[in-house]
Tab-separated table of C-alpha atoms and ligand atoms in Angstrom:
chain	number	residue	atom	x	y	z
A	3	MET	CA	44.940	17.308	-195.323
A	4	PRO	CA	47.257	16.634	-196.659
A	5	ALA	CA	45.988	19.481	-200.518
A	6	THR	CA	46.600	15.800	-202.836
A	7	ALA	CA	44.784	13.881	-199.910
A	8	LYS	CA	40.774	13.754	-201.132
A	9	PRO	CA	38.422	14.601	-198.227
A	10	VAL	CA	37.325	11.601	-196.358
A	11	ALA	CA	33.026	11.073	-195.838
A	12	VAL	CA	32.275	8.944	-193.052
A	13	GLY	CA	28.602	7.906	-192.173
A	14	GLY	CA	26.117	4.697	-191.458
A	15	PRO	CA	25.813	1.666	-188.436
A	16	ASP	CA	29.857	1.366	-187.592
A	17	VAL	CA	30.275	5.204	-187.061
A	18	SER	CA	26.410	6.302	-185.257
A	19	SER	CA	28.264	3.542	-182.719
A	20	SER	CA	31.386	4.107	-182.167
A	21	PRO	CA	32.290	7.891	-183.754
A	22	HIS	CA	35.548	7.602	-181.892
A	23	LEU	CA	36.794	5.319	-183.992
A	24	TYR	CA	36.747	7.472	-187.405
A	25	THR	CA	37.388	11.022	-186.103
A	26	SER	CA	40.418	11.158	-188.873
A	27	ALA	CA	37.520	11.242	-191.474
A	28	ASP	CA	37.086	14.834	-192.105
A	29	PHE	CA	33.615	14.267	-192.253
A	30	GLN	CA	30.942	12.523	-189.758
A	31	VAL	CA	27.684	12.370	-189.894
A	32	VAL	CA	26.010	10.304	-186.967
A	33	GLY	CA	22.681	8.794	-186.628
A	34	GLU	CA	20.200	7.962	-189.537
A	35	ALA	CA	20.936	10.687	-192.466
A	36	GLU	CA	17.573	12.235	-192.582
A	37	ASP	CA	17.677	14.848	-191.352
A	38	VAL	CA	21.089	16.003	-190.844
A	39	ILE	CA	22.587	15.172	-194.478
A	40	GLU	CA	21.590	18.197	-196.502
A	41	ASP	CA	23.779	20.128	-193.645
A	42	PHE	CA	25.891	18.688	-194.861
A	43	VAL	CA	26.086	18.988	-198.528
A	44	ALA	CA	25.159	22.927	-197.282
A	45	ALA	CA	28.050	23.593	-194.867
A	46	TRP	CA	30.008	21.610	-198.655
A	47	GLU	CA	28.862	23.225	-200.517
A	48	ARG	CA	29.389	26.769	-198.424
A	49	GLY	CA	33.566	25.126	-198.592
A	50	GLU	CA	33.953	23.905	-195.277
A	51	ARG	CA	36.639	20.937	-195.643
A	52	SER	CA	35.399	19.593	-192.371
A	53	GLY	CA	33.403	18.768	-189.515
A	54	VAL	CA	30.876	16.418	-187.529
A	55	PHE	CA	26.437	15.891	-188.153
A	56	THR	CA	24.728	14.186	-185.529
A	57	ALA	CA	21.749	13.565	-186.413
A	58	GLU	CA	18.877	13.116	-183.063
A	59	LYS	CA	18.451	9.589	-182.071
A	60	PHE	CA	15.078	8.272	-183.310
A	61	GLN	CA	13.456	10.929	-184.870
A	62	ALA	CA	14.298	10.848	-188.495
A	63	ASP	CA	10.781	11.551	-190.020
A	64	VAL	CA	10.916	8.103	-193.168
A	65	THR	CA	7.701	8.794	-194.613
A	66	LYS	CA	9.441	11.751	-195.814
A	67	THR	CA	12.414	9.626	-196.749
A	68	PRO	CA	12.528	10.293	-201.620
A	69	ILE	CA	12.648	7.484	-203.639
A	70	PRO	CA	16.123	6.069	-203.973
A	71	ARG	CA	17.997	5.994	-206.753
A	72	PHE	CA	17.021	3.213	-208.397
A	73	ASP	CA	17.856	4.119	-211.490
A	74	LEU	CA	21.859	4.218	-211.068
A	75	LEU	CA	21.846	0.490	-210.399
A	76	ASP	CA	22.751	-1.663	-212.042
A	77	MET	CA	20.809	-4.622	-211.687
A	78	SER	CA	22.357	-6.889	-213.853
A	79	GLN	CA	24.924	-7.358	-210.798
A	80	TYR	CA	22.162	-7.594	-208.518
A	81	LEU	CA	21.190	-10.361	-207.410
A	82	TYR	CA	17.803	-9.458	-205.594
A	83	ILE	CA	17.240	-5.376	-204.924
A	84	CYS	CA	16.243	-4.223	-201.555
A	85	VAL	CA	13.674	-1.599	-199.801
A	86	GLN	CA	12.081	0.073	-196.968
A	87	TYR	CA	8.920	0.198	-195.474
A	88	SER	CA	9.296	0.913	-191.238
A	89	ARG	CA	12.614	1.260	-188.828
A	90	GLY	CA	13.198	-0.398	-185.334
A	91	CYS	CA	11.292	-3.085	-183.029
A	92	PRO	CA	10.049	-2.853	-180.281
A	93	PHE	CA	11.360	-6.230	-178.175
A	94	THR	CA	15.054	-5.280	-175.778
A	95	CYS	CA	17.286	-7.986	-176.844
A	96	GLU	CA	20.304	-7.602	-174.514
A	97	PHE	CA	22.645	-8.332	-177.285
A	98	CYS	CA	20.909	-6.116	-180.263
A	99	ASP	CA	22.024	-2.891	-181.988
A	100	ILE	CA	19.285	-2.310	-183.636
A	101	ILE	CA	17.041	-0.388	-181.392
A	102	GLU	CA	19.760	1.120	-179.814
A	103	LEU	CA	20.480	3.118	-183.666
A	104	TYR	CA	17.046	3.057	-184.621
A	105	GLY	CA	14.132	2.925	-181.386
A	106	ARG	CA	12.290	0.755	-180.116
A	107	VAL	CA	8.945	2.103	-181.756
A	108	PRO	CA	8.718	1.534	-184.947
A	109	ARG	CA	8.407	3.953	-187.574
A	110	ALA	CA	7.110	3.103	-191.438
A	111	LYS	CA	6.797	4.872	-194.451
A	112	THR	CA	3.707	5.783	-195.975
A	113	ASN	CA	1.633	2.962	-198.071
A	114	ALA	CA	1.883	5.474	-201.361
A	115	GLN	CA	5.143	6.434	-200.794
A	116	MET	CA	6.154	2.498	-200.381
A	117	LEU	CA	4.210	1.347	-203.363
A	118	ALA	CA	6.169	4.544	-205.184
A	119	GLU	CA	9.042	2.375	-204.848
A	120	LEU	CA	7.585	-0.464	-207.160
A	121	ASP	CA	6.616	1.059	-209.407
A	122	ARG	CA	9.718	3.313	-209.764
A	123	LEU	CA	11.789	-0.294	-209.412
A	124	TYR	CA	8.487	-2.240	-211.758
A	125	GLU	CA	9.490	0.728	-214.623
A	126	LEU	CA	13.322	0.940	-214.525
A	127	GLY	CA	11.787	-2.797	-215.694
A	128	TYR	CA	13.418	-4.974	-212.879
A	129	ARG	CA	11.404	-7.994	-212.664
A	130	GLY	CA	12.782	-10.452	-209.696
A	131	HIS	CA	13.169	-10.607	-205.621
A	132	VAL	CA	12.938	-7.944	-203.071
A	133	ASP	CA	14.390	-8.216	-200.249
A	134	PHE	CA	12.602	-5.552	-197.078
A	135	VAL	CA	15.055	-4.911	-195.251
A	136	ASP	CA	13.379	-4.086	-192.453
A	137	ASP	CA	15.129	-3.995	-188.540
A	138	ASN	CA	11.665	-6.998	-188.386
A	139	LEU	CA	8.529	-5.959	-190.282
A	140	ILE	CA	6.722	-7.360	-188.298
A	141	GLY	CA	7.759	-4.701	-185.753
A	142	ASN	CA	4.660	-2.479	-186.060
A	143	LYS	CA	1.657	-4.983	-187.123
A	144	LYS	CA	-0.572	-2.116	-186.982
A	145	ALA	CA	0.711	0.264	-189.413
A	146	LEU	CA	1.714	-3.980	-191.317
A	147	LYS	CA	-1.778	-5.392	-191.623
A	148	LEU	CA	-2.899	-1.439	-193.522
A	149	PHE	CA	0.258	-2.063	-196.588
A	150	LEU	CA	-0.710	-4.925	-197.620
A	151	PRO	CA	-3.870	-5.395	-198.867
A	152	ALA	CA	-2.354	-2.356	-200.549
A	153	LEU	CA	1.124	-3.979	-201.704
A	154	ILE	CA	-1.655	-6.975	-202.729
A	155	ALA	CA	-3.655	-4.770	-204.439
A	156	TRP	CA	-0.462	-3.791	-206.848
A	157	GLN	CA	1.241	-6.659	-207.086
A	158	GLN	CA	-1.985	-8.721	-208.456
A	159	ALA	CA	-2.833	-4.859	-210.683
A	160	HIS	CA	0.748	-5.774	-211.658
A	161	ASP	CA	1.119	-9.513	-212.315
A	162	TYR	CA	2.743	-10.315	-208.994
A	163	PRO	CA	6.499	-9.285	-210.787
A	164	PHE	CA	8.275	-9.111	-207.383
A	165	GLU	CA	8.260	-12.170	-204.657
A	166	PHE	CA	9.156	-11.200	-201.680
A	167	SER	CA	11.727	-11.398	-198.509
A	168	THR	CA	11.989	-10.034	-194.714
A	169	GLU	CA	12.932	-10.666	-191.121
A	170	ALA	CA	10.607	-10.972	-189.310
A	171	SER	CA	10.187	-12.483	-184.873
A	172	MET	CA	8.968	-15.038	-183.735
A	173	ASN	CA	5.332	-13.669	-183.068
A	174	LEU	CA	4.994	-14.001	-186.734
A	175	ALA	CA	3.771	-17.882	-186.309
A	176	ASP	CA	1.071	-16.055	-183.340
A	177	ASP	CA	-1.296	-14.042	-186.127
A	178	ASN	CA	-2.694	-16.371	-188.946
A	179	ASP	CA	-4.366	-12.850	-190.406
A	180	LEU	CA	-0.233	-11.182	-191.239
A	181	LEU	CA	0.341	-14.941	-192.806
A	182	GLU	CA	-2.423	-15.130	-195.090
A	183	MET	CA	-1.633	-11.447	-195.465
A	184	LEU	CA	2.378	-12.191	-196.247
A	185	LYS	CA	1.724	-15.186	-198.961
A	186	ARG	CA	-0.900	-12.819	-200.972
A	187	ALA	CA	1.498	-10.721	-201.228
A	188	ASN	CA	3.503	-13.108	-202.273
A	189	PHE	CA	6.462	-13.404	-200.000
A	190	PHE	CA	8.233	-16.619	-199.750
A	191	ALA	CA	11.102	-16.165	-197.314
A	192	VAL	CA	11.331	-14.273	-193.796
A	193	PHE	CA	14.641	-15.318	-191.314
A	194	ILE	CA	15.039	-15.202	-187.932
A	195	GLY	CA	16.056	-14.693	-185.091
A	196	ILE	CA	16.296	-18.005	-182.950
A	197	GLU	CA	19.413	-17.836	-181.915
A	198	SER	CA	18.972	-20.331	-178.992
A	199	PRO	CA	17.221	-23.856	-178.626
A	200	ASP	CA	17.600	-22.783	-174.614
A	201	PRO	CA	14.258	-20.987	-172.857
A	202	GLU	CA	17.019	-19.640	-170.276
A	203	THR	CA	19.594	-18.248	-171.966
A	204	LEU	CA	17.171	-16.400	-174.121
A	205	LYS	CA	14.675	-15.337	-171.285
A	206	GLN	CA	18.743	-13.853	-169.559
A	207	THR	CA	18.926	-12.473	-173.245
A	208	SER	CA	15.926	-10.239	-173.325
A	209	LYS	CA	14.866	-12.642	-176.132
A	210	LYS	CA	11.512	-13.327	-174.538
A	211	GLN	CA	9.623	-13.258	-177.412
A	212	ASN	CA	11.347	-16.775	-178.418
A	213	THR	CA	9.968	-17.908	-174.866
A	214	ARG	CA	6.932	-19.928	-173.543
A	215	ARG	CA	5.974	-21.069	-177.162
A	216	ASN	CA	7.323	-23.897	-179.161
A	217	MET	CA	9.359	-22.617	-182.146
A	218	ALA	CA	9.870	-26.243	-183.981
A	219	GLU	CA	6.300	-26.037	-184.226
A	220	ASN	CA	6.859	-22.243	-185.220
A	221	ILE	CA	9.010	-22.144	-188.533
A	222	HIS	CA	6.986	-25.524	-189.250
A	223	LYS	CA	3.887	-23.596	-189.313
A	224	LEU	CA	5.370	-20.875	-191.892
A	225	TYR	CA	6.923	-23.354	-194.056
A	226	SER	CA	2.420	-24.613	-194.363
A	227	TYR	CA	2.376	-21.125	-195.572
A	228	GLY	CA	4.934	-20.847	-198.506
A	229	LEU	CA	7.940	-18.846	-196.070
A	230	PHE	CA	10.547	-20.484	-196.015
A	231	VAL	CA	12.695	-19.920	-193.247
A	232	THR	CA	16.140	-18.499	-192.659
A	233	ALA	CA	17.121	-18.193	-188.752
A	234	GLY	CA	20.256	-16.916	-187.144
A	235	PHE	CA	22.239	-19.126	-184.133
A	236	ILE	CA	24.261	-17.534	-181.532
A	237	VAL	CA	26.812	-19.793	-178.796
A	238	GLY	CA	28.116	-18.018	-175.870
A	239	PHE	CA	25.520	-16.364	-173.728
A	240	ASP	CA	26.642	-17.022	-170.032
A	241	SER	CA	23.974	-18.873	-169.522
A	242	GLU	CA	25.017	-22.247	-171.922
A	243	LYS	CA	25.209	-24.343	-170.645
A	244	GLY	CA	28.239	-27.469	-172.023
A	245	SER	CA	25.286	-29.543	-173.640
A	246	ILE	CA	24.350	-27.180	-175.923
A	247	ALA	CA	26.958	-28.225	-178.991
A	248	ASP	CA	24.263	-30.932	-179.552
A	249	ALA	CA	21.505	-28.998	-178.413
A	250	MET	CA	21.544	-27.017	-181.108
A	251	ALA	CA	22.248	-28.391	-183.182
A	252	ASP	CA	19.216	-31.632	-182.145
A	253	PHE	CA	17.283	-28.094	-182.364
A	254	ILE	CA	18.105	-27.169	-186.331
A	255	ASP	CA	17.490	-30.928	-186.941
A	256	GLU	CA	13.498	-30.047	-185.483
A	257	CYS	CA	12.865	-27.115	-187.599
A	258	ALA	CA	14.447	-28.094	-190.641
A	259	ILE	CA	16.235	-25.051	-191.529
A	260	PRO	CA	18.721	-25.731	-194.264
A	261	VAL	CA	20.366	-21.891	-193.349
A	262	SER	CA	21.039	-21.556	-190.296
A	263	MET	CA	23.484	-19.439	-189.749
A	264	VAL	CA	25.678	-20.137	-186.031
A	265	GLY	CA	27.995	-16.937	-185.026
A	266	LEU	CA	29.909	-16.271	-181.671
A	267	LEU	CA	28.616	-13.451	-179.896
A	268	TYR	CA	29.971	-10.661	-179.885
A	269	ALA	CA	29.450	-7.727	-177.509
A	270	LEU	CA	28.563	-5.127	-180.779
A	271	PRO	CA	29.152	-1.498	-179.490
A	272	ASN	CA	26.919	0.455	-177.887
A	273	THR	CA	24.217	-2.387	-176.765
A	274	GLN	CA	22.551	-2.986	-173.350
A	275	LEU	CA	25.494	-6.355	-173.050
A	276	THR	CA	29.095	-4.120	-174.773
A	277	ARG	CA	27.548	-2.611	-171.615
A	278	ARG	CA	26.932	-4.820	-168.958
A	279	LEU	CA	30.393	-6.239	-169.428
A	280	ALA	CA	31.789	-3.409	-169.323
A	281	ALA	CA	30.743	-2.219	-165.838
A	282	GLU	CA	31.284	-6.097	-165.157
A	283	GLY	CA	34.930	-5.884	-166.267
A	284	ARG	CA	35.086	-8.385	-168.504
A	285	LEU	CA	35.320	-6.097	-172.081
A	286	TYR	CA	38.813	-7.343	-173.875
A	287	GLU	CA	41.118	-3.799	-174.782
A	288	GLY	CA	40.147	-2.921	-178.362
A	289	HIS	CA	36.986	-4.861	-178.242
A	290	ASP	CA	35.812	-2.464	-181.142
A	291	VAL	CA	38.070	-2.940	-183.703
A	292	MET	CA	39.811	-5.112	-185.825
A	293	ARG	CA	42.709	-6.610	-184.070
A	294	GLU	CA	45.887	-6.119	-186.182
A	295	ASP	CA	46.622	-9.934	-185.873
A	296	ARG	CA	44.229	-11.416	-187.163
A	297	THR	CA	41.645	-11.282	-189.791
A	298	GLY	CA	37.911	-13.010	-189.725
A	299	ASP	CA	34.570	-12.774	-189.849
A	300	GLN	CA	31.286	-12.941	-187.810
A	301	CYS	CA	31.755	-15.793	-187.543
A	302	THR	CA	35.120	-16.534	-186.787
A	303	LEU	CA	35.702	-13.131	-184.122
A	304	GLY	CA	33.187	-13.576	-181.864
A	305	ILE	CA	33.137	-13.519	-177.832
A	306	ASN	CA	35.249	-10.475	-177.461
A	307	TYR	CA	35.285	-10.547	-173.894
A	308	GLU	CA	35.889	-12.788	-171.728
A	309	PRO	CA	33.144	-15.694	-170.765
A	310	LYS	CA	31.761	-17.713	-168.268
A	311	ARG	CA	32.873	-20.362	-169.282
A	312	PRO	CA	36.044	-22.048	-171.152
A	313	MET	CA	36.281	-20.090	-174.683
A	314	ARG	CA	37.880	-23.308	-175.399
A	315	GLU	CA	34.801	-24.869	-174.487
A	316	ILE	CA	32.867	-22.259	-176.150
A	317	LEU	CA	35.059	-22.880	-179.214
A	318	THR	CA	34.256	-26.642	-178.707
A	319	ASP	CA	31.305	-26.536	-179.133
A	320	TYR	CA	30.440	-23.984	-182.031
A	321	LYS	CA	33.242	-25.797	-183.835
A	322	ARG	CA	30.475	-29.238	-183.103
A	323	ILE	CA	27.888	-27.945	-184.582
A	324	LEU	CA	29.285	-25.997	-187.867
A	325	GLU	CA	30.392	-29.705	-188.358
A	326	ARG	CA	27.094	-31.454	-187.656
A	327	ILE	CA	24.375	-28.913	-189.243
A	328	PHE	CA	26.498	-28.441	-192.640
A	329	GLU	CA	27.446	-32.116	-193.198
A	330	PRO	CA	26.210	-32.910	-196.163
A	331	ALA	CA	24.292	-35.602	-195.898
A	332	ALA	CA	22.947	-34.028	-192.541
A	333	TYR	CA	21.860	-30.131	-195.249
A	334	ALA	CA	20.926	-33.322	-197.214
A	335	ARG	CA	18.212	-34.398	-194.843
A	336	ARG	CA	16.755	-30.375	-193.715
A	337	LEU	CA	16.210	-30.034	-197.419
A	338	THR	CA	14.166	-33.320	-197.377
A	339	ARG	CA	11.452	-32.244	-194.716
A	340	LEU	CA	11.253	-29.225	-195.891
A	341	THR	CA	10.008	-30.654	-199.149
A	342	ALA	CA	7.947	-32.433	-197.216
A	343	MET	CA	6.772	-29.452	-195.237
A	344	LEU	CA	6.871	-26.070	-197.808
A	345	ASP	CA	3.569	-25.545	-199.037
A	346	ARG	CA	3.632	-23.277	-202.013
A	347	SER	CA	0.242	-24.070	-203.453
A	348	GLY	CA	-1.100	-21.678	-205.422
A	349	ARG	CA	1.478	-19.056	-205.919
A	350	PRO	CA	2.231	-16.851	-209.384
A	351	ALA	CA	5.147	-18.590	-211.562
A	352	LEU	CA	7.963	-16.004	-211.811
A	353	ALA	CA	7.893	-13.786	-214.020
A	354	LYS	CA	10.264	-14.409	-217.183
A	355	GLU	CA	12.415	-11.931	-217.093
A	356	ASP	CA	13.164	-13.312	-213.451
A	357	LYS	CA	16.700	-14.397	-212.957
A	358	ARG	CA	15.449	-17.353	-210.595
A	359	SER	CA	13.055	-18.579	-213.013
A	360	GLN	CA	15.438	-21.202	-214.532
A	361	LEU	CA	15.961	-21.940	-211.394
A	362	ALA	CA	14.895	-25.361	-212.022
A	363	SER	CA	15.278	-26.504	-215.392
A	364	LEU	CA	17.909	-29.178	-215.005
A	365	GLN	CA	20.603	-27.498	-217.328
A	366	THR	CA	20.909	-25.128	-213.721
A	367	VAL	CA	20.503	-28.015	-211.100
A	368	ASN	CA	23.746	-29.422	-213.311
A	369	ARG	CA	25.895	-27.109	-212.711
A	370	ILE	CA	25.035	-26.280	-209.681
A	371	LEU	CA	25.565	-29.799	-208.798
A	372	ASP	CA	28.445	-29.381	-210.816
A	373	ALA	CA	30.162	-27.149	-207.826
A	374	MET	CA	29.248	-28.964	-205.349
A	375	PRO	CA	32.619	-29.887	-203.625
A	376	SER	CA	30.924	-33.858	-203.153
A	377	ASP	CA	28.353	-35.514	-202.994
A	378	ARG	CA	26.437	-35.129	-205.346
A	379	THR	CA	24.788	-37.771	-205.493
A	380	LEU	CA	23.146	-36.604	-202.180
A	381	PHE	CA	20.732	-33.568	-204.085
A	382	TRP	CA	20.163	-35.516	-207.587
A	383	ASP	CA	18.272	-37.439	-204.689
A	384	VAL	CA	16.977	-34.101	-202.346
A	385	PHE	CA	15.272	-32.786	-206.786
A	386	ILE	CA	13.938	-35.346	-207.426
A	387	GLY	CA	12.326	-36.072	-204.235
A	388	CYS	CA	11.085	-32.384	-204.501
A	389	ALA	CA	10.384	-32.932	-208.160
A	390	ARG	CA	8.322	-35.830	-207.686
A	391	THR	CA	6.088	-35.297	-204.364
A	392	ASN	CA	6.645	-31.146	-204.250
A	393	PRO	CA	7.367	-29.641	-208.235
A	394	ALA	CA	5.896	-25.639	-206.449
A	395	ALA	CA	8.771	-25.984	-204.784
A	396	LEU	CA	11.003	-26.915	-206.897
A	397	GLN	CA	12.296	-22.989	-207.210
A	398	SER	CA	12.541	-22.724	-203.659
A	399	ILE	CA	15.053	-26.050	-202.549
A	400	VAL	CA	17.069	-25.574	-205.345
A	401	SER	CA	18.175	-22.268	-204.283
A	402	LEU	CA	18.677	-23.823	-201.183
A	403	MET	CA	20.721	-25.876	-203.131
A	404	ALA	CA	22.165	-23.733	-204.541
A	405	ILE	CA	23.235	-22.434	-201.637
A	406	TYR	CA	24.590	-25.154	-199.854
A	407	ALA	CA	27.348	-25.655	-202.925
A	408	HIS	CA	28.960	-22.729	-200.960
A	409	LEU	CA	27.848	-23.016	-198.114
A	410	GLY	CA	29.553	-26.110	-197.527
A	411	PRO	CA	32.947	-25.340	-198.271
A	412	PHE	CA	32.349	-22.092	-195.688
A	413	SER	CA	31.777	-23.340	-193.391
A	414	ARG	CA	34.806	-25.267	-193.567
A	415	SER	CA	36.784	-22.330	-193.971
A	416	VAL	CA	35.563	-21.224	-190.720
A	417	ILE	CA	35.953	-24.848	-189.150
A	418	ALA	CA	39.987	-24.359	-189.733
A	419	ALA	CA	39.675	-20.904	-188.638
A	420	ILE	CA	37.984	-22.117	-184.484
A	421	ASP	CA	40.668	-25.029	-185.392
A	422	ARG	CA	43.925	-22.100	-184.869
A	423	ARG	CA	41.917	-20.564	-182.149
A	424	ILE	CA	42.264	-23.260	-180.062
A	425	ALA	CA	45.626	-24.288	-181.096
A	426	ASP	CA	46.812	-20.681	-179.807
A	427	ILE	CA	44.805	-20.940	-176.714
A	428	ASP	CA	46.823	-24.123	-176.828
A	429	ALA	CA	49.798	-22.831	-177.235
A	430	THR	CA	49.046	-20.008	-174.571
A	431	GLU	CA	48.308	-22.061	-171.766
A	432	ARG	CA	50.926	-24.570	-172.707
A	433	THR	CA	53.719	-21.433	-172.283
A	434	ALA	CA	51.930	-19.690	-169.494
A	435	PRO	CA	50.248	-22.556	-167.274
A	436	ALA	CA	50.512	-20.021	-164.188
A	437	SER	CA	50.556	-16.401	-165.354
A	438	GLY	CA	47.119	-15.839	-163.519
A	439	GLN	CA	45.471	-15.960	-166.697
A	440	GLY	CA	41.235	-16.080	-167.561
A	441	ALA	CA	40.691	-19.580	-168.212
A	442	GLY	CA	41.125	-20.344	-171.832
A	443	ARG	CA	42.303	-16.645	-172.784
A	444	ALA	CA	43.908	-16.655	-176.393
A	445	ARG	CA	47.354	-14.292	-176.686
A	446	GLY	CA	47.235	-10.891	-176.818
A	447	GLU	CA	43.661	-10.899	-175.519
A	448	ARG	CA	43.861	-8.497	-172.235
A	449	VAL	CA	40.500	-7.299	-169.948
A	450	LEU	CA	39.388	-3.698	-169.517
A	451	ALA	CA	39.516	-2.735	-166.030
A	452	THR	CA	36.155	-2.927	-164.272
A	453	GLY	CA	33.506	-0.125	-165.504
A	454	SER	CA	36.201	0.594	-168.652
A	455	GLN	CA	33.643	3.107	-170.800
A	456	PRO	CA	32.631	1.206	-173.177
A	457	HIS	CA	33.113	5.027	-175.429
B	520	SF4	S1	13.785	-8.833	-181.739
B	520	SF4	FE1	16.189	-8.622	-183.636
B	520	SF4	S2	15.599	-6.739	-184.518
B	520	SF4	FE2	15.002	-6.679	-182.506
B	520	SF4	S3	15.716	-6.534	-180.411
B	520	SF4	FE3	15.827	-8.104	-180.745
B	520	SF4	S4	17.482	-8.886	-182.366
B	520	SF4	FE4	17.281	-6.433	-182.027
């Protein structure tokens, strides 16, 4: 380290999954911080200026995690505040790094500890949306069912200052008691990883919890408890068929999930998927780092391995899904269907300090419509329809309209980036048709040797 340079300490999920990529940092904190952060601080205070502090896997005792320093936040700069109740998930999805980082036995905080975090937020004057960032809030249902009654009582005693969202697995729809408790605790939204409408693909990727069920009916059931759903979908699985584009877009339409986050499969470091692809000799060189000649994000840079179907076909399917689901009329249609299903009756009013309390006002709606790239009449009709038929759902529907003001243009920029990837493949095939490269591989992509270690 040069004498004038500042020491660099790194930690977090990517460092924990790929510490070999961060060796130039002076300090590495690998794994969950709770058990090693004190060692790091002690080493620093002793005058050490480098070191690696590695936590034993899945051993952090979250019941000893201190209350976050919410007082350091400028709350006015946040749309919502995050808390965490549990860590880990019992399922086995092949592409998931959560279970590698946090384990398959969810560890939960105590009721008193969790309520103390909410107390602190309340004392600081925060009111509004609080997200439980748990990997899967219902991963330990037994603990959660003991916590939710305390949360409901806390909300009642404080006159419902918070509305909650979270992430959960699809089996949430099987448990009416749990759904009723979430409703009474004032949960309003849940993210669910659906991934694919194809049962074969779900089985192949070990997402068995989404099979043997009617997922669209399950989603509609969550709507009947006043929870709107955002969902994740993935394109590029080995068992995927050529018909996936229309099947996925039709399914999203049937479910009526406005915010459907569709991405390309990415083999994350330190997952079962990456280990399998390495054993099969299908990982691309540099699969775990951003290529210097590319810019992009999780939507545009996926498929960092040799796919089973030609890459061009996968990208074309992906593009078609985005074109269909983010077409303004399709998004507006999903909002209208959601309006008919979302039962928000009996919910407490938002606190007056809640930033979202003016969301459904005409003035805000006009501002949202002004920000729409086009097709404002479509969304005005959605708003009027909701005001007439289901006014209790207005705040949810208007917030989903506001999200489209971003998602519409964003989806078009992703489609343009995918077009560039397709053009790159076409150019490579024109210039080197007999190069022996894998079908549709783009410029500069090479597979690692069979069995190469993915670190
Ligand atoms: S349900 Fe979600 S968190 Fe759990 S293993 Fe599957 S992808 Fe990971």
